[in-house]
Coordinates of N, CA and C in Angstrom, one line a residue:
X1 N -85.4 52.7 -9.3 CA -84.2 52.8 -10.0 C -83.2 51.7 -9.5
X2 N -82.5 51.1 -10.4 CA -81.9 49.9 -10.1 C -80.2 50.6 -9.7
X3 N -79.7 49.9 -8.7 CA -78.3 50.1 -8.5 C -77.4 49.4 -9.3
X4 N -76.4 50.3 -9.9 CA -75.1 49.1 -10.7 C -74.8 48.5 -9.3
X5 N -74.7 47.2 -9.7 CA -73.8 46.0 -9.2 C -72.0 46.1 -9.4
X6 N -71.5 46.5 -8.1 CA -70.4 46.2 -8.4 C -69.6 44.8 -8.5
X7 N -69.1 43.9 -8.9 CA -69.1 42.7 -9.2 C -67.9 42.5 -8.1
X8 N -67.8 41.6 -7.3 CA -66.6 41.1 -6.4 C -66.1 39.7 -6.4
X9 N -64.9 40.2 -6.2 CA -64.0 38.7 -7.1 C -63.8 38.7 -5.7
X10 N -63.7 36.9 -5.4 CA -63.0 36.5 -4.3 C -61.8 35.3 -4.9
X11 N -60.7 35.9 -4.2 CA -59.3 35.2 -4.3 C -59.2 34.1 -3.6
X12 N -59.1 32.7 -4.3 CA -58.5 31.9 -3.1 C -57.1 31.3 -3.3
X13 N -55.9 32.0 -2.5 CA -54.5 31.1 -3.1 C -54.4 30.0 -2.4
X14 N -54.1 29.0 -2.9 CA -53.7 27.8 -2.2 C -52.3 27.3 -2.0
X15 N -52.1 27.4 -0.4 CA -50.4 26.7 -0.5 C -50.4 25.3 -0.7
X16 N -49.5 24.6 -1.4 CA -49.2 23.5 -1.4 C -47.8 23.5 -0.6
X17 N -47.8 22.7 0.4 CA -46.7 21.8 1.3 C -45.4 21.0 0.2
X18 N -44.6 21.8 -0.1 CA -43.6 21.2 -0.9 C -42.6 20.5 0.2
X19 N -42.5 20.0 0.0 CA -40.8 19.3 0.9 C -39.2 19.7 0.3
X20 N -38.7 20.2 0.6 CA -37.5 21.3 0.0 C -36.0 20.5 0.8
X21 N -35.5 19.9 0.0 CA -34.1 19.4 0.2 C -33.0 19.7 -0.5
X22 N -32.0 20.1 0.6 CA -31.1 20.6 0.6 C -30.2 20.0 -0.6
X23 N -28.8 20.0 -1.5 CA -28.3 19.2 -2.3 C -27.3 20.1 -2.5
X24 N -25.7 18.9 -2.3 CA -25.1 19.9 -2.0 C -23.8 19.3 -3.3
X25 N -23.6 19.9 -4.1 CA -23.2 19.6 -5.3 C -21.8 19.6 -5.3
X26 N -21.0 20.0 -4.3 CA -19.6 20.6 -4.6 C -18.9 19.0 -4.0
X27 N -18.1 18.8 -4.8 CA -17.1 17.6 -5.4 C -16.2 17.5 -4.2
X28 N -15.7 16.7 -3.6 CA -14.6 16.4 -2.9 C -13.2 16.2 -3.4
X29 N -12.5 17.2 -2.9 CA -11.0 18.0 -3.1 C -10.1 16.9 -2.3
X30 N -9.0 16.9 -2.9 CA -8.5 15.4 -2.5 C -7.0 15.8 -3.2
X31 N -6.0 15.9 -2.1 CA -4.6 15.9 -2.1 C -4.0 14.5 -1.9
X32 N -2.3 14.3 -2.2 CA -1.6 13.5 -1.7 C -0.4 13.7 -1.9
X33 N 0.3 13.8 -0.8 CA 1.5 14.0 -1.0 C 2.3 13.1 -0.2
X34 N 3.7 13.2 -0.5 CA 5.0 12.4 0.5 C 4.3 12.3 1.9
X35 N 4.7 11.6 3.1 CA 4.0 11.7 4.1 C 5.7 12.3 4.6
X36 N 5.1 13.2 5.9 CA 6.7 14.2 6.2 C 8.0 13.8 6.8
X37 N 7.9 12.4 6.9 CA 9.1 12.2 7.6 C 9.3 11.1 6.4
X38 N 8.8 10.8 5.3 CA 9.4 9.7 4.3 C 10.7 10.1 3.7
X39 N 11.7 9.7 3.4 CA 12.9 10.0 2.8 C 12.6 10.3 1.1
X40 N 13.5 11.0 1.0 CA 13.4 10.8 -0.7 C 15.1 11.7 -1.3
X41 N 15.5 10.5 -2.1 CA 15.2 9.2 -2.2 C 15.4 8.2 -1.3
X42 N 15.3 7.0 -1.2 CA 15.0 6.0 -0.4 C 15.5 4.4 -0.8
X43 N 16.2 3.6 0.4 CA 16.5 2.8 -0.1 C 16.1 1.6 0.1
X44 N 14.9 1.6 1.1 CA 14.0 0.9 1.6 C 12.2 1.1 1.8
X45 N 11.8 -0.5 1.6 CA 10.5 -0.2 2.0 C 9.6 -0.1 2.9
X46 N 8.5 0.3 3.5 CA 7.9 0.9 2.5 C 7.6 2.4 2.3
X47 N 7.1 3.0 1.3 CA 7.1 4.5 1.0 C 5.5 4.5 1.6
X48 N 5.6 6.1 2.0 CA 4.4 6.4 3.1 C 4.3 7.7 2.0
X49 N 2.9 8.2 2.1 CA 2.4 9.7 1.3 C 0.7 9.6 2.5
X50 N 0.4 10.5 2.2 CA -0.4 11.3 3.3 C -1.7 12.0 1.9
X51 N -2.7 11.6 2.1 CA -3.9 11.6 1.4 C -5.3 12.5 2.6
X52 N -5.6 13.5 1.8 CA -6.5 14.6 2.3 C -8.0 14.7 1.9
X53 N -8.7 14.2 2.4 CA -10.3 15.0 1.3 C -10.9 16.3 2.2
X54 N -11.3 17.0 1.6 CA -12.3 18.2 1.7 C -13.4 17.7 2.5
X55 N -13.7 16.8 2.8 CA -15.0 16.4 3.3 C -14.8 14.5 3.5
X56 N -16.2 14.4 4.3 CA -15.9 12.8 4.2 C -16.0 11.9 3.3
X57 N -15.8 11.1 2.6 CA -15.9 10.3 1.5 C -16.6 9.0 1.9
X58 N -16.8 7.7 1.2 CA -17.1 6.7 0.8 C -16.6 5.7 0.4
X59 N -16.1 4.5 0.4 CA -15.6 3.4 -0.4 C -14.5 4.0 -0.9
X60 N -13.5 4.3 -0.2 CA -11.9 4.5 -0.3 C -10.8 3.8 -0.4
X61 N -10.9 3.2 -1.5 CA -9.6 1.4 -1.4 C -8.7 1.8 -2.0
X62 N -7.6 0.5 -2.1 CA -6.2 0.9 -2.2 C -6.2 0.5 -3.5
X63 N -7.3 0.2 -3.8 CA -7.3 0.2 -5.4 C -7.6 1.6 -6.1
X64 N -7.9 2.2 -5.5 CA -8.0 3.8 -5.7 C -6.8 4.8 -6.2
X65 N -5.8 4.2 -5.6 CA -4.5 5.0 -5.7 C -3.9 4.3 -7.2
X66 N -3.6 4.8 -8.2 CA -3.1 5.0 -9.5 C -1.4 5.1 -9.4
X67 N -0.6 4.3 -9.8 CA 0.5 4.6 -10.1 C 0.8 4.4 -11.5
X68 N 0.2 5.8 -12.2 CA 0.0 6.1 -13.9 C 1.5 6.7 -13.9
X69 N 2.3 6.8 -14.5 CA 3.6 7.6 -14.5 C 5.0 7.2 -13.5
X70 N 4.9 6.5 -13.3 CA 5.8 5.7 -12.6 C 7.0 4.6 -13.1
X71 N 8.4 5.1 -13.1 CA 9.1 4.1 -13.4 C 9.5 3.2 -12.4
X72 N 9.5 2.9 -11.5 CA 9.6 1.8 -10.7 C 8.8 0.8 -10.9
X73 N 8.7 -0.8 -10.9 CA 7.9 -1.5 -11.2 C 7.1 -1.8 -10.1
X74 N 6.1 -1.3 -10.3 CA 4.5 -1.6 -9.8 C 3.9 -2.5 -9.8
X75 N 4.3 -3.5 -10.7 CA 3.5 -4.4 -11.4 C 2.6 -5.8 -10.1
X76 N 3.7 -5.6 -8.8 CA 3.4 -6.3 -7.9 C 3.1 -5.7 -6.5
X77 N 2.7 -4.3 -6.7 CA 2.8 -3.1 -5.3 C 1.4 -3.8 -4.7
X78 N 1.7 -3.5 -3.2 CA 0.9 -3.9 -2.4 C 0.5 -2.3 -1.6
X79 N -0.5 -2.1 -1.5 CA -1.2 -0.5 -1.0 C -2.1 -1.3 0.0
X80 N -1.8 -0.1 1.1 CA -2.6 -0.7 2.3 C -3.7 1.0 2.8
X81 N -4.8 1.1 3.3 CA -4.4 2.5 3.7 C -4.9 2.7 5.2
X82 N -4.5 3.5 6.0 CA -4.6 3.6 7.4 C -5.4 5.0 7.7
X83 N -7.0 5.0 8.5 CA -7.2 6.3 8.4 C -7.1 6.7 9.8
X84 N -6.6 7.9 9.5 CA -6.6 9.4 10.5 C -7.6 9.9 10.8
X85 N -7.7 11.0 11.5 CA -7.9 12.2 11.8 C -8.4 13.0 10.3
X86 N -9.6 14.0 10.7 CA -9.8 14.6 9.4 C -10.1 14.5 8.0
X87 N -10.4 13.3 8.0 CA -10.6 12.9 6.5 C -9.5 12.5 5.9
X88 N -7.8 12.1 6.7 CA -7.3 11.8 6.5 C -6.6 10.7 6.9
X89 N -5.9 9.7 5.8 CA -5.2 8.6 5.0 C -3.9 8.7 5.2
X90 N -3.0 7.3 5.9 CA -2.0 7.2 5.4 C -2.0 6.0 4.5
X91 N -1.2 6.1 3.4 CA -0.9 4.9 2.1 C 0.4 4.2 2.2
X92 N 0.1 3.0 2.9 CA 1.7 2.5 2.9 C 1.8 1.6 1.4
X93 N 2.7 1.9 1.0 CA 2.9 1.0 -0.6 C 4.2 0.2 -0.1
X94 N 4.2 -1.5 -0.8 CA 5.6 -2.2 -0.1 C 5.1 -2.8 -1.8
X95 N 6.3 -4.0 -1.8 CA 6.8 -4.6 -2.9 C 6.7 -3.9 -4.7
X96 N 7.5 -2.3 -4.4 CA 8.5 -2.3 -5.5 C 9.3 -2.8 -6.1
X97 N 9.1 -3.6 -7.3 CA 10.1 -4.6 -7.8 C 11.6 -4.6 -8.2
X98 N 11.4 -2.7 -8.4 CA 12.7 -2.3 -9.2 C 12.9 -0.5 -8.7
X99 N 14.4 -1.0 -9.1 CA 14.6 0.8 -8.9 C 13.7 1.8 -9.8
X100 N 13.3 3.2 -9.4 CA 13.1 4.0 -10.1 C 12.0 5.3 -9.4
X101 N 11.1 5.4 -10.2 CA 10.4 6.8 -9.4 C 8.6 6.1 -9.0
X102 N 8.6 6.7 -8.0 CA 7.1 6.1 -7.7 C 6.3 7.5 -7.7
X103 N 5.3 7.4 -8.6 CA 4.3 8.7 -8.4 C 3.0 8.2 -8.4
X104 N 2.4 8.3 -7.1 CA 0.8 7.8 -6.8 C 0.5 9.6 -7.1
X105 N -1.2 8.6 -7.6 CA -2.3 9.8 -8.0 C -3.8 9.2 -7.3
X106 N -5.1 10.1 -7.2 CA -6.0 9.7 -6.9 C -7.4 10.0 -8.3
X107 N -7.4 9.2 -9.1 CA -7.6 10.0 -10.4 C -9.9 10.4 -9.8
X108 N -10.0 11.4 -11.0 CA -11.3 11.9 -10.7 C -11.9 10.9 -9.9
X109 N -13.6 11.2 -9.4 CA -14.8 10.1 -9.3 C -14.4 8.9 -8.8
X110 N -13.1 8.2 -8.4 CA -12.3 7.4 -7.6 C -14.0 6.8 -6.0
X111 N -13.8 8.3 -5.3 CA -14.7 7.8 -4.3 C -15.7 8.8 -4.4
X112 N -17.0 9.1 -3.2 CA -17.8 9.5 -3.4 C -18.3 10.2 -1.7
X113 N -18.7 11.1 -2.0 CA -19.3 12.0 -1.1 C -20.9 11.5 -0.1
X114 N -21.5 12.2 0.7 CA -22.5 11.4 0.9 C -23.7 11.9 0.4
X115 N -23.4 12.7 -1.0 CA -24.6 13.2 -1.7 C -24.4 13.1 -3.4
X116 N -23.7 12.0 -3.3 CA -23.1 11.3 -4.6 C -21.9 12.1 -5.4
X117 N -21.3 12.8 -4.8 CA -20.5 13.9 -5.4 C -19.3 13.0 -5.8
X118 N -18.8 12.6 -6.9 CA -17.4 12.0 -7.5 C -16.0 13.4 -6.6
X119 N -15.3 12.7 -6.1 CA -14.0 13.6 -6.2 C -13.8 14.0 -8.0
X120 N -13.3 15.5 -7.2 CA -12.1 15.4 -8.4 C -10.5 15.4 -8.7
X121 N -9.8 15.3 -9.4 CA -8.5 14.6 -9.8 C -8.0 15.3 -8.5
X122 N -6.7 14.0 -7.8 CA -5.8 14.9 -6.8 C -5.0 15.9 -7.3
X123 N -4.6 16.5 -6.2 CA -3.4 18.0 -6.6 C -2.3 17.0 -5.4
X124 N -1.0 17.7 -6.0 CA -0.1 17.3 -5.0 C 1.5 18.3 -5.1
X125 N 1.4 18.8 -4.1 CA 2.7 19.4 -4.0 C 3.9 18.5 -4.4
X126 N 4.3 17.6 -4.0 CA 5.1 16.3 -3.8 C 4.6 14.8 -3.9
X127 N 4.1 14.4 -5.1 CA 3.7 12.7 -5.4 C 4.3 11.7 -5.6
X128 N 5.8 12.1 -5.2 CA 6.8 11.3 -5.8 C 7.7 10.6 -5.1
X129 N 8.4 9.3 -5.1 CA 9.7 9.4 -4.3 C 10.4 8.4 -5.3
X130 N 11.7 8.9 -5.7 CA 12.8 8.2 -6.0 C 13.1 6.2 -5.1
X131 N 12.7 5.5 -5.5 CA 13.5 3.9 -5.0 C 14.7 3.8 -5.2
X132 N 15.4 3.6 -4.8 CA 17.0 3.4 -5.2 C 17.8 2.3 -3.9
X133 N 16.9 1.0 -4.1 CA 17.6 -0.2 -2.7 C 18.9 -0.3 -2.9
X134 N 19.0 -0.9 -2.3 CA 20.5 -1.3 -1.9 C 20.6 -2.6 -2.7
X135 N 21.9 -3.3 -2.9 CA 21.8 -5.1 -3.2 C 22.8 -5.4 -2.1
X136 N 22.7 -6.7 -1.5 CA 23.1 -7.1 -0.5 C 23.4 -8.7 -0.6
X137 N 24.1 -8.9 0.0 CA 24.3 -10.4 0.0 C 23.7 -10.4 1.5
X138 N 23.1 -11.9 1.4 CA 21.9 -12.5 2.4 C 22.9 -13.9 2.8
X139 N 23.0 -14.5 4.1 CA 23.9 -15.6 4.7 C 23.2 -15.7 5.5
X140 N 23.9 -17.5 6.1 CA 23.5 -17.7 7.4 C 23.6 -18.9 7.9
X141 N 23.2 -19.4 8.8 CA 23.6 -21.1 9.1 C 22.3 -21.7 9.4
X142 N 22.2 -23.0 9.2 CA 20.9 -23.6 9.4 C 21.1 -24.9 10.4
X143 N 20.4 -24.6 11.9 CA 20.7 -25.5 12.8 C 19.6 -26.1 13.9
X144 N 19.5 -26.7 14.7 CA 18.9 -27.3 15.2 C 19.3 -26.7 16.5
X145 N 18.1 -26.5 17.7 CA 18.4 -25.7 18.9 C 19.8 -26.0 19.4
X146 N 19.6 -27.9 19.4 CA 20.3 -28.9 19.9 C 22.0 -28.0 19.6
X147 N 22.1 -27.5 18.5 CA 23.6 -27.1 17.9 C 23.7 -27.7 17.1
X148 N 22.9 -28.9 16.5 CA 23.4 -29.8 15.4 C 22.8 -28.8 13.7
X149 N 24.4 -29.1 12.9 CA 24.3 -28.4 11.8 C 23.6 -29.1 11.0
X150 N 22.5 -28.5 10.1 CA 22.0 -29.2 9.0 C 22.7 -28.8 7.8
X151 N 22.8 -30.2 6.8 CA 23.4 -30.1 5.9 C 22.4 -30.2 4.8
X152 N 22.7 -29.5 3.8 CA 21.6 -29.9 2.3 C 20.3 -29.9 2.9
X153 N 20.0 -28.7 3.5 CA 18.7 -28.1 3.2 C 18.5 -26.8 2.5
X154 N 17.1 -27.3 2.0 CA 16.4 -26.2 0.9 C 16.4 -24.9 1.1
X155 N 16.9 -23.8 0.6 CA 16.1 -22.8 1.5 C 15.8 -22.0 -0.2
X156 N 14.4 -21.3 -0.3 CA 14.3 -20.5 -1.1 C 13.7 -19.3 -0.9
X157 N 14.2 -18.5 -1.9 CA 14.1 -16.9 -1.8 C 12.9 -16.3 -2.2
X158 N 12.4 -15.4 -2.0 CA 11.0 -15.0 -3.1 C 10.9 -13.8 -3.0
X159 N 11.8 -13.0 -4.0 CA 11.8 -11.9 -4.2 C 10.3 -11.0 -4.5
X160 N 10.5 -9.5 -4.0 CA 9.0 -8.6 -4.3 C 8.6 -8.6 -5.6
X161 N 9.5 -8.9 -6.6 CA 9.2 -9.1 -8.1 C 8.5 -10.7 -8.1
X162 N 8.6 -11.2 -7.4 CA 8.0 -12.8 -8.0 C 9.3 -13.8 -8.2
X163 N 10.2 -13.1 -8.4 CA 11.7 -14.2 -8.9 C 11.6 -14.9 -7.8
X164 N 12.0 -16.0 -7.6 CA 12.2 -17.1 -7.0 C 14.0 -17.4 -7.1
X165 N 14.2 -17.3 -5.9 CA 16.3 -18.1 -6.0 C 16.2 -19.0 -5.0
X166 N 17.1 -19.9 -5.4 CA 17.2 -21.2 -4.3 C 18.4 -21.4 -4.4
X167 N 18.9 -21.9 -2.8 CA 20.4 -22.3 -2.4 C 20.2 -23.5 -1.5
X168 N 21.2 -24.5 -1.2 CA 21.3 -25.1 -0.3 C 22.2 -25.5 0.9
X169 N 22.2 -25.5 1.7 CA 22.8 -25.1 2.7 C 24.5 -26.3 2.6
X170 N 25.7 -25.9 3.0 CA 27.0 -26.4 2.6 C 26.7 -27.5 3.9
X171 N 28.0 -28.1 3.7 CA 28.7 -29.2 4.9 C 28.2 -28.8 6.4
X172 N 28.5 -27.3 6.0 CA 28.3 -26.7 7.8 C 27.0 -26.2 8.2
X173 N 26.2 -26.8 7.1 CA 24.8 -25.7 7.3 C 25.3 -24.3 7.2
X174 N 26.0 -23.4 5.8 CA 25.8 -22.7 5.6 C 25.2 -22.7 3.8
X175 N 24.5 -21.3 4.2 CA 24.2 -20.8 2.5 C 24.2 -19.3 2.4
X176 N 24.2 -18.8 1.2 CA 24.0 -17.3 0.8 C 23.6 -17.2 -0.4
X177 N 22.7 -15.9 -0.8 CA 22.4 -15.5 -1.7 C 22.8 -14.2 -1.9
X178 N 22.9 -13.8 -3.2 CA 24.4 -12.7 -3.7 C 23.2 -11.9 -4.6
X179 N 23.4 -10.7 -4.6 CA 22.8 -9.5 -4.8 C 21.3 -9.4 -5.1
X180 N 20.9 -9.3 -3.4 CA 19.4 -9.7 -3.3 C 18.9 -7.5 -2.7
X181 N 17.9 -7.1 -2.9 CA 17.0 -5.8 -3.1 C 16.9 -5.7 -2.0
X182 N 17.2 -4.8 -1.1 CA 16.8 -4.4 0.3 C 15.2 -3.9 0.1
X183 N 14.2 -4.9 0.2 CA 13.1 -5.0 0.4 C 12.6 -6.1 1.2
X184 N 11.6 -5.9 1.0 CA 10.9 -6.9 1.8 C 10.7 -8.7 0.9
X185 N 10.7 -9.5 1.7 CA 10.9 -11.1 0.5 C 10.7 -12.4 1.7
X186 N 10.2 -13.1 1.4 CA 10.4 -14.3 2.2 C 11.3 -15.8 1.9
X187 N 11.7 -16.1 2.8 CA 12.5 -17.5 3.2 C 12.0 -18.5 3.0
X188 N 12.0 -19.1 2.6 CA 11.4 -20.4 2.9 C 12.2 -21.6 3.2
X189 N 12.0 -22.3 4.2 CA 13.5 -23.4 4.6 C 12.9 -24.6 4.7
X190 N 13.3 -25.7 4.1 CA 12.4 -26.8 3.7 C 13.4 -27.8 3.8
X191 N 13.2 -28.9 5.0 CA 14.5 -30.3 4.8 C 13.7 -31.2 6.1
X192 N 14.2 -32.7 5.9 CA 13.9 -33.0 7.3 C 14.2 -33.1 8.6
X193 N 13.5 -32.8 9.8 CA 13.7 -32.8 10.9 C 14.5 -31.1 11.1
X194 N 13.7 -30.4 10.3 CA 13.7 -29.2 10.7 C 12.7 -28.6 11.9
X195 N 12.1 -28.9 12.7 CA 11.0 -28.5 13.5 C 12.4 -28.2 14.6
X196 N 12.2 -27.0 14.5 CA 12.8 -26.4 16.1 C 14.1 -25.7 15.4
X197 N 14.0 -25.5 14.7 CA 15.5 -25.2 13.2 C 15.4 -23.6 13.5
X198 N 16.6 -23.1 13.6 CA 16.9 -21.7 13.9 C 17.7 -20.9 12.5
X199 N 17.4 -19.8 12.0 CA 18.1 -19.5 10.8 C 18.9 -18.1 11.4
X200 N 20.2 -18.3 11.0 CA 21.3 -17.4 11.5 C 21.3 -16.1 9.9
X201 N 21.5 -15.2 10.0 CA 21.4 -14.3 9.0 C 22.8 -13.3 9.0
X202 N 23.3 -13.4 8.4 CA 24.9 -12.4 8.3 C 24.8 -11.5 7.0
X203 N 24.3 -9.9 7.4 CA 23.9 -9.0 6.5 C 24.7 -8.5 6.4
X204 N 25.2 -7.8 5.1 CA 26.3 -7.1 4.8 C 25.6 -5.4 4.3
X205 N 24.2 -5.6 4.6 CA 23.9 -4.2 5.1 C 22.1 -4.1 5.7
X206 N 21.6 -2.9 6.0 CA 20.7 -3.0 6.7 C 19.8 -3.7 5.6
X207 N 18.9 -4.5 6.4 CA 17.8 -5.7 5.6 C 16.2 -5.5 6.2
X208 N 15.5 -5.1 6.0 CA 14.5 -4.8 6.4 C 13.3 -5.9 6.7
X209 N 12.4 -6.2 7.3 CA 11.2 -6.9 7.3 C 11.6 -8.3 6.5
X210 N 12.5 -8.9 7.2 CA 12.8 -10.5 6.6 C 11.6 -11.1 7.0
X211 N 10.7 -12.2 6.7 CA 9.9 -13.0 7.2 C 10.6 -14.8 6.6
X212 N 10.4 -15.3 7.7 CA 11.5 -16.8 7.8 C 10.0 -17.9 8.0
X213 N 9.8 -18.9 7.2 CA 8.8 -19.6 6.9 C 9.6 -21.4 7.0
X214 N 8.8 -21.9 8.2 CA 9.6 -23.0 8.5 C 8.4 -24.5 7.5
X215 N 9.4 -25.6 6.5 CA 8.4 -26.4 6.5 C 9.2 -27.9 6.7
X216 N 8.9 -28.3 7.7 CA 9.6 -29.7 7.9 C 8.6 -30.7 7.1
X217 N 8.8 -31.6 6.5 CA 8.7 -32.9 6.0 C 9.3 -34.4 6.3

């Protein structure tokens, strides 16, 4: 007599060794606001704001910061940025050309995460500060260590906007210029046998970050 055959299945599961990486998709959160001791409004430069990310970022330049909405003239702003503690930025902005309102932004995708993540658009309690310089008359005398006064030399102005003014110094080695932007601007003093030439300055109010550029010929 024949036995039924029970039939037996053999199972073979096979693991395959996948390699499983982690990816981490969430976008970098990114504030900026006034930095806390900046004034506002203000009659000097430069304006300071304080910039935050959620995480560490990438390729963060001063080309990054956006002044979309802004009445002050921008047109010649200089953005520098200094980094902190915590993923955080300070933004000094200098050569405002004109009175008005400065609003920095950090717009979307700007910088990048270390898992390619674009920021997204900044939030800001406070983005703003009012400019409102002062105008000032600028003086002074142009002399030689010695005490000897120079007469009829160059000196020119170079305002944050680009304007250019030029005066020449009187009989007594004096000159002034008349309703110049409490910002920042440079001198320029140009005549001969200026080497060793000292420039005397008589402000008729506070004058911030003068820089004095000597060129004898």
């Amino acid at each position: 007599m024949l036995k039924k055959l029970t039939p037996i299945f053999i199972a073979f599961i096979v693991f395959a060794n996948h390699n499983l990486y982690a990816i981490n998709e969430i976008a970098p959160i990114v504030t900026i606001n006034q930095e806390s001791n900046q004034s506002d409004p203000t009659t000097i430069l430069p304006i300071s704001f304080t910039v935050v990310f959620s995480k560490p970022v990438n390729g963060f330049e001063p080309s990054d910061i956006s002044f979309a909405g802004s009445t002050a003239d921008t047109s010649r702003a200089r953005t520098f940025l200094s980094p902190q503690e915590n993923n955080t930025y300070r933004v000094i902005i200098l050569n405002i050309a004109s009175r008005g309102q400065l609003r920095v932004t950090i717009p979307a995708n700007s910088v990048m995460d270390s898992d390619g993540n674009g920021n997204l658009d900044s939030t800001s309690n406070d983005n703003t500060v009012t400019y409102n310089p002062n105008y000032v008359f600028i003086g002074g005398q142009v002399r030689l260590r010695s005490g000897r006064i120079l007469q009829n030399i160059n000196i020119e102005l170079i305002l944050p906007s680009g304007e250019r003014r030029y005066a020449r110094t009187n009989a007594f080695g004096y000159y002034r210029f008349y309703n110049i932007q409490t910002a920042n601007i440079n001198l320029i003093v140009t005549g001969k046998r200026t080497i060793g030439a000292t420039v005397g300055f008589n402000l008729w109010d506070d004058y911030p970050n003068l820089n004095i550029e000597l060129f004898p010929y």
